[in-house]
PDB file of C-alpha atoms and ligand atoms in Angstrom:
ATOM      1  CA  MET A   1       0.000   0.000   0.000  1.00 76.00           C
ATOM      2  CA  THR A   2       1.368   3.401  -0.971  1.00 86.00           C
ATOM      3  CA  ARG A   3       2.408   5.637   1.884  1.00 95.00           C
ATOM      4  CA  TYR A   4       1.403   9.166   1.014  1.00 98.00           C
ATOM      5  CA  LEU A   5       3.439  12.057   2.358  1.00 98.00           C
ATOM      6  CA  ILE A   6       2.266  15.652   2.772  1.00 98.00           C
ATOM      7  CA  ALA A   7       5.055  18.212   2.457  1.00 99.00           C
ATOM      8  CA  PRO A   8       3.921  21.756   3.323  1.00 98.00           C
ATOM      9  CA  SER A   9       6.013  24.406   1.567  1.00 98.00           C
ATOM     10  CA  ILE A  10       7.198  27.141   3.900  1.00 98.00           C
ATOM     11  CA  LEU A  11       7.063  29.542   0.946  1.00 98.00           C
ATOM     12  CA  SER A  12       3.508  30.436   1.952  1.00 98.00           C
ATOM     13  CA  ALA A  13       4.197  30.539   5.689  1.00 98.00           C
ATOM     14  CA  ASP A  14       4.285  33.784   7.661  1.00 98.00           C
ATOM     15  CA  PHE A  15       8.028  34.500   7.596  1.00 98.00           C
ATOM     16  CA  ALA A  16       7.737  36.824  10.580  1.00 98.00           C
ATOM     17  CA  GLN A  17       6.703  33.732  12.586  1.00 98.00           C
ATOM     18  CA  LEU A  18       8.600  31.033  10.739  1.00 98.00           C
ATOM     19  CA  GLY A  19       9.568  28.951  13.783  1.00 98.00           C
ATOM     20  CA  ASN A  20       6.005  28.864  15.055  1.00 98.00           C
ATOM     21  CA  GLU A  21       4.640  28.176  11.586  1.00 98.00           C
ATOM     22  CA  VAL A  22       6.918  25.173  11.162  1.00 98.00           C
ATOM     23  CA  ARG A  23       6.022  23.829  14.625  1.00 98.00           C
ATOM     24  CA  ASP A  24       2.309  24.348  13.950  1.00 98.00           C
ATOM     25  CA  VAL A  25       2.301  22.634  10.580  1.00 98.00           C
ATOM     26  CA  ILE A  26       4.182  19.631  11.980  1.00 98.00           C
ATOM     27  CA  ALA A  27       1.737  19.441  14.882  1.00 98.00           C
ATOM     28  CA  ALA A  28      -1.009  19.595  12.233  1.00 98.00           C
ATOM     29  CA  GLY A  29       0.332  16.411  10.635  1.00 98.00           C
ATOM     30  CA  ALA A  30       2.994  17.373   8.086  1.00 98.00           C
ATOM     31  CA  ASP A  31       5.253  14.452   7.140  1.00 98.00           C
ATOM     32  CA  ILE A  32       8.034  16.579   5.636  1.00 98.00           C
ATOM     33  CA  ILE A  33       8.949  20.280   5.585  1.00 98.00           C
ATOM     34  CA  HIS A  34       9.449  21.511   2.008  1.00 99.00           C
ATOM     35  CA  PHE A  35      12.004  24.330   1.934  1.00 98.00           C
ATOM     36  CA  ASP A  36      11.966  26.438  -1.255  1.00 98.00           C
ATOM     37  CA  VAL A  37      15.250  28.155  -2.102  1.00 98.00           C
ATOM     38  CA  MET A  38      15.126  30.800  -4.872  1.00 98.00           C
ATOM     39  CA  ASP A  39      18.008  32.935  -6.113  1.00 98.00           C
ATOM     40  CA  ASN A  40      16.531  35.612  -8.438  1.00 98.00           C
ATOM     41  CA  HIS A  41      18.648  34.109 -11.211  1.00 98.00           C
ATOM     42  CA  TYR A  42      17.438  30.610 -11.973  1.00 98.00           C
ATOM     43  CA  VAL A  43      13.947  31.764 -10.942  1.00 98.00           C
ATOM     44  CA  PRO A  44      12.584  35.323 -10.718  1.00 98.00           C
ATOM     45  CA  ASN A  45      12.209  35.382  -6.944  1.00 98.00           C
ATOM     46  CA  LEU A  46      14.380  35.398  -3.853  1.00 98.00           C
ATOM     47  CA  THR A  47      13.719  33.457  -0.672  1.00 98.00           C
ATOM     48  CA  VAL A  48      15.868  32.005   2.076  1.00 98.00           C
ATOM     49  CA  GLY A  49      19.265  30.371   2.417  1.00 98.00           C
ATOM     50  CA  PRO A  50      21.098  27.861   4.594  1.00 98.00           C
ATOM     51  CA  MET A  51      21.110  30.081   7.692  1.00 98.00           C
ATOM     52  CA  VAL A  52      17.329  29.872   7.854  1.00 98.00           C
ATOM     53  CA  CYS A  53      17.492  26.104   7.370  1.00 98.00           C
ATOM     54  CA  SER A  54      19.944  25.862  10.304  1.00 98.00           C
ATOM     55  CA  ALA A  55      17.616  27.999  12.400  1.00 98.00           C
ATOM     56  CA  ILE A  56      14.586  25.772  11.903  1.00 98.00           C
ATOM     57  CA  ARG A  57      16.515  22.456  12.023  1.00 98.00           C
ATOM     58  CA  PRO A  58      16.330  22.100  15.843  1.00 98.00           C
ATOM     59  CA  LEU A  59      12.552  22.640  15.737  1.00 96.00           C
ATOM     60  CA  VAL A  60      11.941  19.933  13.175  1.00 94.00           C
ATOM     61  CA  LYS A  61      12.018  16.153  13.726  1.00 96.00           C
ATOM     62  CA  VAL A  62      10.542  15.349  10.318  1.00 98.00           C
ATOM     63  CA  PRO A  63      12.780  15.431   7.221  1.00 98.00           C
ATOM     64  CA  ILE A  64      13.647  18.810   5.691  1.00 98.00           C
ATOM     65  CA  ASP A  65      13.228  18.623   1.924  1.00 98.00           C
ATOM     66  CA  VAL A  66      15.296  21.381   0.332  1.00 99.00           C
ATOM     67  CA  HIS A  67      14.140  22.359  -3.160  1.00 99.00           C
ATOM     68  CA  LEU A  68      16.987  24.302  -4.748  1.00 99.00           C
ATOM     69  CA  MET A  69      15.865  26.723  -7.454  1.00 99.00           C
ATOM     70  CA  VAL A  70      19.369  28.150  -7.803  1.00 98.00           C
ATOM     71  CA  LYS A  71      22.068  28.187 -10.451  1.00 98.00           C
ATOM     72  CA  PRO A  72      24.857  27.236 -10.044  1.00 97.00           C
ATOM     73  CA  VAL A  73      23.824  24.592  -7.582  1.00 98.00           C
ATOM     74  CA  ASP A  74      26.840  22.759  -6.135  1.00 98.00           C
ATOM     75  CA  SER A  75      28.000  25.267  -3.513  1.00 97.00           C
ATOM     76  CA  MET A  76      24.456  25.442  -2.160  1.00 98.00           C
ATOM     77  CA  VAL A  77      24.329  21.639  -1.880  1.00 98.00           C
ATOM     78  CA  THR A  78      27.217  21.697   0.564  1.00 98.00           C
ATOM     79  CA  ALA A  79      25.812  24.655   2.487  1.00 98.00           C
ATOM     80  CA  PHE A  80      22.387  23.052   2.909  1.00 98.00           C
ATOM     81  CA  ALA A  81      23.842  19.672   3.832  1.00 98.00           C
ATOM     82  CA  LYS A  82      25.746  21.420   6.630  1.00 98.00           C
ATOM     83  CA  ALA A  83      22.556  23.276   7.571  1.00 98.00           C
ATOM     84  CA  GLY A  84      20.818  19.963   8.261  1.00 98.00           C
ATOM     85  CA  ALA A  85      18.882  19.190   5.076  1.00 98.00           C
ATOM     86  CA  ASP A  86      17.748  15.561   4.741  1.00 98.00           C
ATOM     87  CA  ILE A  87      16.766  15.659   1.080  1.00 99.00           C
ATOM     88  CA  ILE A  88      18.291  18.029  -1.478  1.00 99.00           C
ATOM     89  CA  SER A  89      16.739  18.414  -4.922  1.00 99.00           C
ATOM     90  CA  PHE A  90      17.901  20.480  -7.873  1.00 99.00           C
ATOM     91  CA  HIS A  91      16.666  21.275 -11.363  1.00 98.00           C
ATOM     92  CA  VAL A  92      18.033  19.516 -14.440  1.00 98.00           C
ATOM     93  CA  GLU A  93      18.923  22.891 -16.027  1.00 97.00           C
ATOM     94  CA  ALA A  94      20.712  24.215 -12.956  1.00 98.00           C
ATOM     95  CA  SER A  95      23.620  21.764 -12.894  1.00 98.00           C
ATOM     96  CA  LYS A  96      26.333  21.521 -15.528  1.00 97.00           C
ATOM     97  CA  HIS A  97      27.046  17.950 -14.424  1.00 98.00           C
ATOM     98  CA  ILE A  98      23.957  16.289 -13.038  1.00 98.00           C
ATOM     99  CA  ASP A  99      25.705  13.068 -12.084  1.00 98.00           C
ATOM    100  CA  ARG A 100      28.412  14.974 -10.219  1.00 98.00           C
ATOM    101  CA  THR A 101      25.840  17.004  -8.277  1.00 98.00           C
ATOM    102  CA  LEU A 102      24.023  13.794  -7.315  1.00 98.00           C
ATOM    103  CA  GLN A 103      27.308  12.342  -6.059  1.00 98.00           C
ATOM    104  CA  LEU A 104      27.964  15.512  -4.095  1.00 98.00           C
ATOM    105  CA  ILE A 105      24.572  15.311  -2.371  1.00 99.00           C
ATOM    106  CA  HIS A 106      25.130  11.655  -1.464  1.00 98.00           C
ATOM    107  CA  SER A 107      28.662  12.355  -0.268  1.00 98.00           C
ATOM    108  CA  HIS A 108      27.104  14.522   2.460  1.00 98.00           C
ATOM    109  CA  GLY A 109      24.790  11.693   3.512  1.00 98.00           C
ATOM    110  CA  CYS A 110      21.670  13.392   2.126  1.00 99.00           C
ATOM    111  CA  LYS A 111      19.024  11.958  -0.159  1.00 98.00           C
ATOM    112  CA  ALA A 112      19.166  13.273  -3.709  1.00 99.00           C
ATOM    113  CA  GLY A 113      16.295  14.509  -5.846  1.00 99.00           C
ATOM    114  CA  LEU A 114      16.074  15.688  -9.435  1.00 99.00           C
ATOM    115  CA  VAL A 115      13.456  18.240 -10.499  1.00 99.00           C
ATOM    116  CA  PHE A 116      11.696  18.546 -13.852  1.00 98.00           C
ATOM    117  CA  ASN A 117       9.951  21.756 -14.880  1.00 98.00           C
ATOM    118  CA  PRO A 118       6.688  21.569 -16.836  1.00 98.00           C
ATOM    119  CA  ALA A 119       8.516  21.868 -20.189  1.00 98.00           C
ATOM    120  CA  THR A 120      11.612  19.842 -19.254  1.00 98.00           C
ATOM    121  CA  PRO A 121      11.773  16.439 -20.953  1.00 98.00           C
ATOM    122  CA  LEU A 122      12.424  13.333 -18.870  1.00 98.00           C
ATOM    123  CA  SER A 123      15.183  12.218 -21.216  1.00 96.00           C
ATOM    124  CA  CYS A 124      18.058  12.203 -18.709  1.00 97.00           C
ATOM    125  CA  LEU A 125      16.088  10.187 -16.183  1.00 98.00           C
ATOM    126  CA  GLU A 126      16.964   6.769 -17.564  1.00 95.00           C
ATOM    127  CA  HIS A 127      20.656   7.580 -17.104  1.00 97.00           C
ATOM    128  CA  VAL A 128      20.445   8.587 -13.457  1.00 98.00           C
ATOM    129  CA  ILE A 129      17.398   6.844 -12.022  1.00 98.00           C
ATOM    130  CA  ASP A 130      19.597   4.332 -10.199  1.00 98.00           C
ATOM    131  CA  ARG A 131      21.137   7.220  -8.235  1.00 98.00           C
ATOM    132  CA  LEU A 132      17.950   9.048  -7.251  1.00 98.00           C
ATOM    133  CA  ASP A 133      16.004   8.973  -4.010  1.00 98.00           C
ATOM    134  CA  LEU A 134      13.338  11.402  -5.173  1.00 99.00           C
ATOM    135  CA  ILE A 135      11.961  12.689  -8.460  1.00 99.00           C
ATOM    136  CA  LEU A 136      10.111  15.994  -8.315  1.00 99.00           C
ATOM    137  CA  ILE A 137       7.687  16.874 -11.076  1.00 99.00           C
ATOM    138  CA  MET A 138       6.840  20.577 -11.158  1.00 99.00           C
ATOM    139  CA  SER A 139       3.171  21.206 -11.853  1.00 99.00           C
ATOM    140  CA  VAL A 140       3.756  24.978 -12.059  1.00 98.00           C
ATOM    141  CA  ASN A 141       6.667  27.006 -13.389  1.00 98.00           C
ATOM    142  CA  PRO A 142       8.969  27.493 -10.409  1.00 98.00           C
ATOM    143  CA  GLY A 143       9.298  30.823  -8.648  1.00 98.00           C
ATOM    144  CA  PHE A 144       6.034  31.575  -6.899  1.00 98.00           C
ATOM    145  CA  GLY A 145       3.451  30.007  -4.645  1.00 98.00           C
ATOM    146  CA  GLY A 146      -0.255  30.177  -5.335  1.00 98.00           C
ATOM    147  CA  GLN A 147      -0.200  29.268  -9.051  1.00 98.00           C
ATOM    148  CA  SER A 148      -2.626  26.885 -10.739  1.00 98.00           C
ATOM    149  CA  PHE A 149      -1.808  23.231 -11.340  1.00 98.00           C
ATOM    150  CA  ILE A 150      -0.753  22.551 -14.958  1.00 98.00           C
ATOM    151  CA  PRO A 151      -2.736  19.442 -16.017  1.00 98.00           C
ATOM    152  CA  ASN A 152      -0.013  18.225 -18.427  1.00 97.00           C
ATOM    153  CA  ALA A 153       1.955  17.219 -15.331  1.00 98.00           C
ATOM    154  CA  LEU A 154      -0.356  14.230 -14.892  1.00 98.00           C
ATOM    155  CA  LYS A 155       0.958  12.426 -17.984  1.00 98.00           C
ATOM    156  CA  LYS A 156       4.513  13.023 -16.847  1.00 98.00           C
ATOM    157  CA  ILE A 157       3.725  11.654 -13.400  1.00 98.00           C
ATOM    158  CA  GLU A 158       2.261   8.513 -14.992  1.00 98.00           C
ATOM    159  CA  THR A 159       5.405   8.036 -17.074  1.00 98.00           C
ATOM    160  CA  VAL A 160       7.710   8.538 -14.101  1.00 98.00           C
ATOM    161  CA  ARG A 161       5.621   6.154 -11.970  1.00 98.00           C
ATOM    162  CA  LYS A 162       6.208   3.422 -14.562  1.00 98.00           C
ATOM    163  CA  MET A 163       9.938   4.177 -14.659  1.00 98.00           C
ATOM    164  CA  ILE A 164      10.224   4.030 -10.868  1.00 98.00           C
ATOM    165  CA  ASP A 165       8.292   0.767 -10.672  1.00 98.00           C
ATOM    166  CA  ALA A 166      10.447  -0.734 -13.431  1.00 98.00           C
ATOM    167  CA  SER A 167      13.597   0.339 -11.583  1.00 97.00           C
ATOM    168  CA  GLY A 168      12.566  -1.590  -8.489  1.00 97.00           C
ATOM    169  CA  ARG A 169      14.098   1.145  -6.362  1.00 97.00           C
ATOM    170  CA  GLU A 170      12.519   3.106  -3.534  1.00 97.00           C
ATOM    171  CA  ILE A 171      12.188   6.557  -5.061  1.00 98.00           C
ATOM    172  CA  LEU A 172       9.716   9.153  -3.866  1.00 98.00           C
ATOM    173  CA  LEU A 173       7.603  10.706  -6.629  1.00 98.00           C
ATOM    174  CA  GLU A 174       6.927  14.236  -5.482  1.00 99.00           C
ATOM    175  CA  VAL A 175       4.690  16.827  -7.125  1.00 99.00           C
ATOM    176  CA  ASP A 176       4.978  20.555  -6.495  1.00 98.00           C
ATOM    177  CA  GLY A 177       2.657  23.366  -7.489  1.00 98.00           C
ATOM    178  CA  GLY A 178      -1.056  24.033  -7.207  1.00 98.00           C
ATOM    179  CA  ILE A 179      -1.814  20.983  -5.051  1.00 98.00           C
ATOM    180  CA  LYS A 180      -5.080  21.418  -3.180  1.00 98.00           C
ATOM    181  CA  THR A 181      -7.659  19.246  -1.456  1.00 98.00           C
ATOM    182  CA  ASP A 182      -9.723  19.095  -4.641  1.00 98.00           C
ATOM    183  CA  ASN A 183      -6.976  17.806  -6.966  1.00 98.00           C
ATOM    184  CA  ILE A 184      -4.683  15.767  -4.698  1.00 98.00           C
ATOM    185  CA  ALA A 185      -6.549  12.509  -5.411  1.00 98.00           C
ATOM    186  CA  VAL A 186      -6.170  12.890  -9.190  1.00 98.00           C
ATOM    187  CA  VAL A 187      -2.462  13.524  -8.764  1.00 98.00           C
ATOM    188  CA  ALA A 188      -2.124  10.470  -6.514  1.00 98.00           C
ATOM    189  CA  LYS A 189      -4.028   8.385  -9.044  1.00 98.00           C
ATOM    190  CA  ALA A 190      -1.470   9.359 -11.662  1.00 98.00           C
ATOM    191  CA  GLY A 191       1.199   7.864  -9.410  1.00 98.00           C
ATOM    192  CA  ALA A 192       2.566  10.558  -7.096  1.00 98.00           C
ATOM    193  CA  ASP A 193       3.179   9.706  -3.446  1.00 98.00           C
ATOM    194  CA  THR A 194       4.600  12.942  -2.018  1.00 98.00           C
ATOM    195  CA  PHE A 195       2.648  16.178  -2.225  1.00 98.00           C
ATOM    196  CA  VAL A 196       4.087  19.639  -1.777  1.00 99.00           C
ATOM    197  CA  SER A 197       1.459  22.147  -0.814  1.00 98.00           C
ATOM    198  CA  GLY A 198       2.104  25.746   0.128  1.00 98.00           C
ATOM    199  CA  SER A 199      -0.791  28.152  -0.214  1.00 98.00           C
ATOM    200  CA  ALA A 200      -3.517  25.520   0.227  1.00 98.00           C
ATOM    201  CA  ILE A 201      -2.207  24.727   3.712  1.00 98.00           C
ATOM    202  CA  PHE A 202      -0.668  27.967   4.962  1.00 98.00           C
ATOM    203  CA  ASN A 203      -3.461  30.195   3.662  1.00 98.00           C
ATOM    204  CA  SER A 204      -6.093  27.997   5.272  1.00 98.00           C
ATOM    205  CA  PRO A 205      -7.504  28.895   8.698  1.00 98.00           C
ATOM    206  CA  ASP A 206      -6.861  25.427  10.149  1.00 98.00           C
ATOM    207  CA  TYR A 207      -3.721  23.558   8.994  1.00 98.00           C
ATOM    208  CA  ALA A 208      -4.746  20.298  10.683  1.00 98.00           C
ATOM    209  CA  ALA A 209      -8.185  20.346   9.071  1.00 98.00           C
ATOM    210  CA  THR A 210      -6.682  20.983   5.636  1.00 98.00           C
ATOM    211  CA  ILE A 211      -4.090  18.206   5.965  1.00 98.00           C
ATOM    212  CA  LYS A 212      -6.794  15.878   7.275  1.00 98.00           C
ATOM    213  CA  ALA A 213      -9.008  16.723   4.295  1.00 98.00           C
ATOM    214  CA  MET A 214      -6.083  16.002   1.944  1.00 98.00           C
ATOM    215  CA  ARG A 215      -5.496  12.630   3.620  1.00 98.00           C
ATOM    216  CA  ALA A 216      -9.208  11.813   3.349  1.00 98.00           C
ATOM    217  CA  GLN A 217      -8.971  12.476  -0.392  1.00 98.00           C
ATOM    218  CA  LEU A 218      -5.903  10.242  -0.621  1.00 98.00           C
ATOM    219  CA  GLU A 219      -7.823   7.445   1.131  1.00 96.00           C
ATOM    220  CA  THR A 220     -10.204   7.385  -1.856  1.00 96.00           C
ATOM    221  CA  VAL A 221      -7.293   6.417  -4.133  1.00 96.00           C
ATOM    222  CA  ARG A 222      -6.125   3.333  -2.243  1.00 75.00           C
TER     223      ARG A 222
HETATM  224  C1  DX5 B   1       7.210  26.976  -6.538  1.00 78.34           C
HETATM  225  C2  DX5 B   1       7.607  26.228  -5.278  1.00 78.34           C
HETATM  226  C3  DX5 B   1       6.494  25.523  -4.603  1.00 78.34           C
HETATM  227  C4  DX5 B   1       5.408  26.405  -4.093  1.00 78.34           C
HETATM  228  C5  DX5 B   1       4.161  25.630  -4.031  1.00 78.34           C
HETATM  229  O1  DX5 B   1       8.336  27.407  -7.200  1.00 78.34           O
HETATM  230  O2  DX5 B   1       8.592  25.264  -5.579  1.00 78.34           O
HETATM  231  O3  DX5 B   1       6.970  24.677  -3.566  1.00 78.34           O
HETATM  232  O4  DX5 B   1       5.685  26.958  -2.859  1.00 78.34           O
HETATM  233  O5  DX5 B   1       3.166  26.502  -3.649  1.00 78.34           O
HETATM  234  P1  DX5 B   1       1.633  26.245  -3.946  1.00 78.34           P
HETATM  235  O6  DX5 B   1       1.249  24.987  -3.224  1.00 78.34           O
HETATM  236  O7  DX5 B   1       0.994  27.466  -3.394  1.00 78.34           O
HETATM  237  O8  DX5 B   1       1.493  26.103  -5.439  1.00 78.34           O
HETATM  238 ZN1   ZN B   2       9.108  23.679  -4.105  1.00 78.34          ZN
END
């Protein structure tokens, strides 16, 4: 039976209260904390760096899932590994040498993820799937929270699900962008098991109720 994981994105949290927000969303049932890192170069927005990851690390028992939207990527891998990241993911376009970046992540004892934008082909996946712990399919163009889910992502998720199953490896299939209570079941049906959700959780009045409603939707897929 698939274990579904809910990964709230701190991008939509109240940054003036970040510590409390992280504690609250974990108490509300988050399985993972999704940590969006943007550099105003690879993506047109700027967020937080390794110092903020270090600051929240002691508050967080669940894994911290660092989503690097930065270019170049390698120096940030090392910085976030030292800051306590458990999973580090980067975009195909952001690394000159994808295999080398994956090795770097693993050399720090972190899990490694590769991210595919809506228009990025999956072509390199067959060459690196045996070195991945997570595959992240973007269902929005990266850079901002609160965008609408791009339905074409569903086909991609189906394709990746088949590739993961054929590999026989334990690889999380994560989806990021526009995930809400009313579409999470469709995305799970396509084969995703890990769901990033920013605005749908942090802009809701009751985090626990929203996560519970998402889990209830996921129950319908089993
Ligand atoms: C977008 C980020 C997402 C974003 C998701 O570049 O990677 O993690 O915060 O936010 P929502 O759930 O609001 O689409
Ligand atoms: Zn993200």
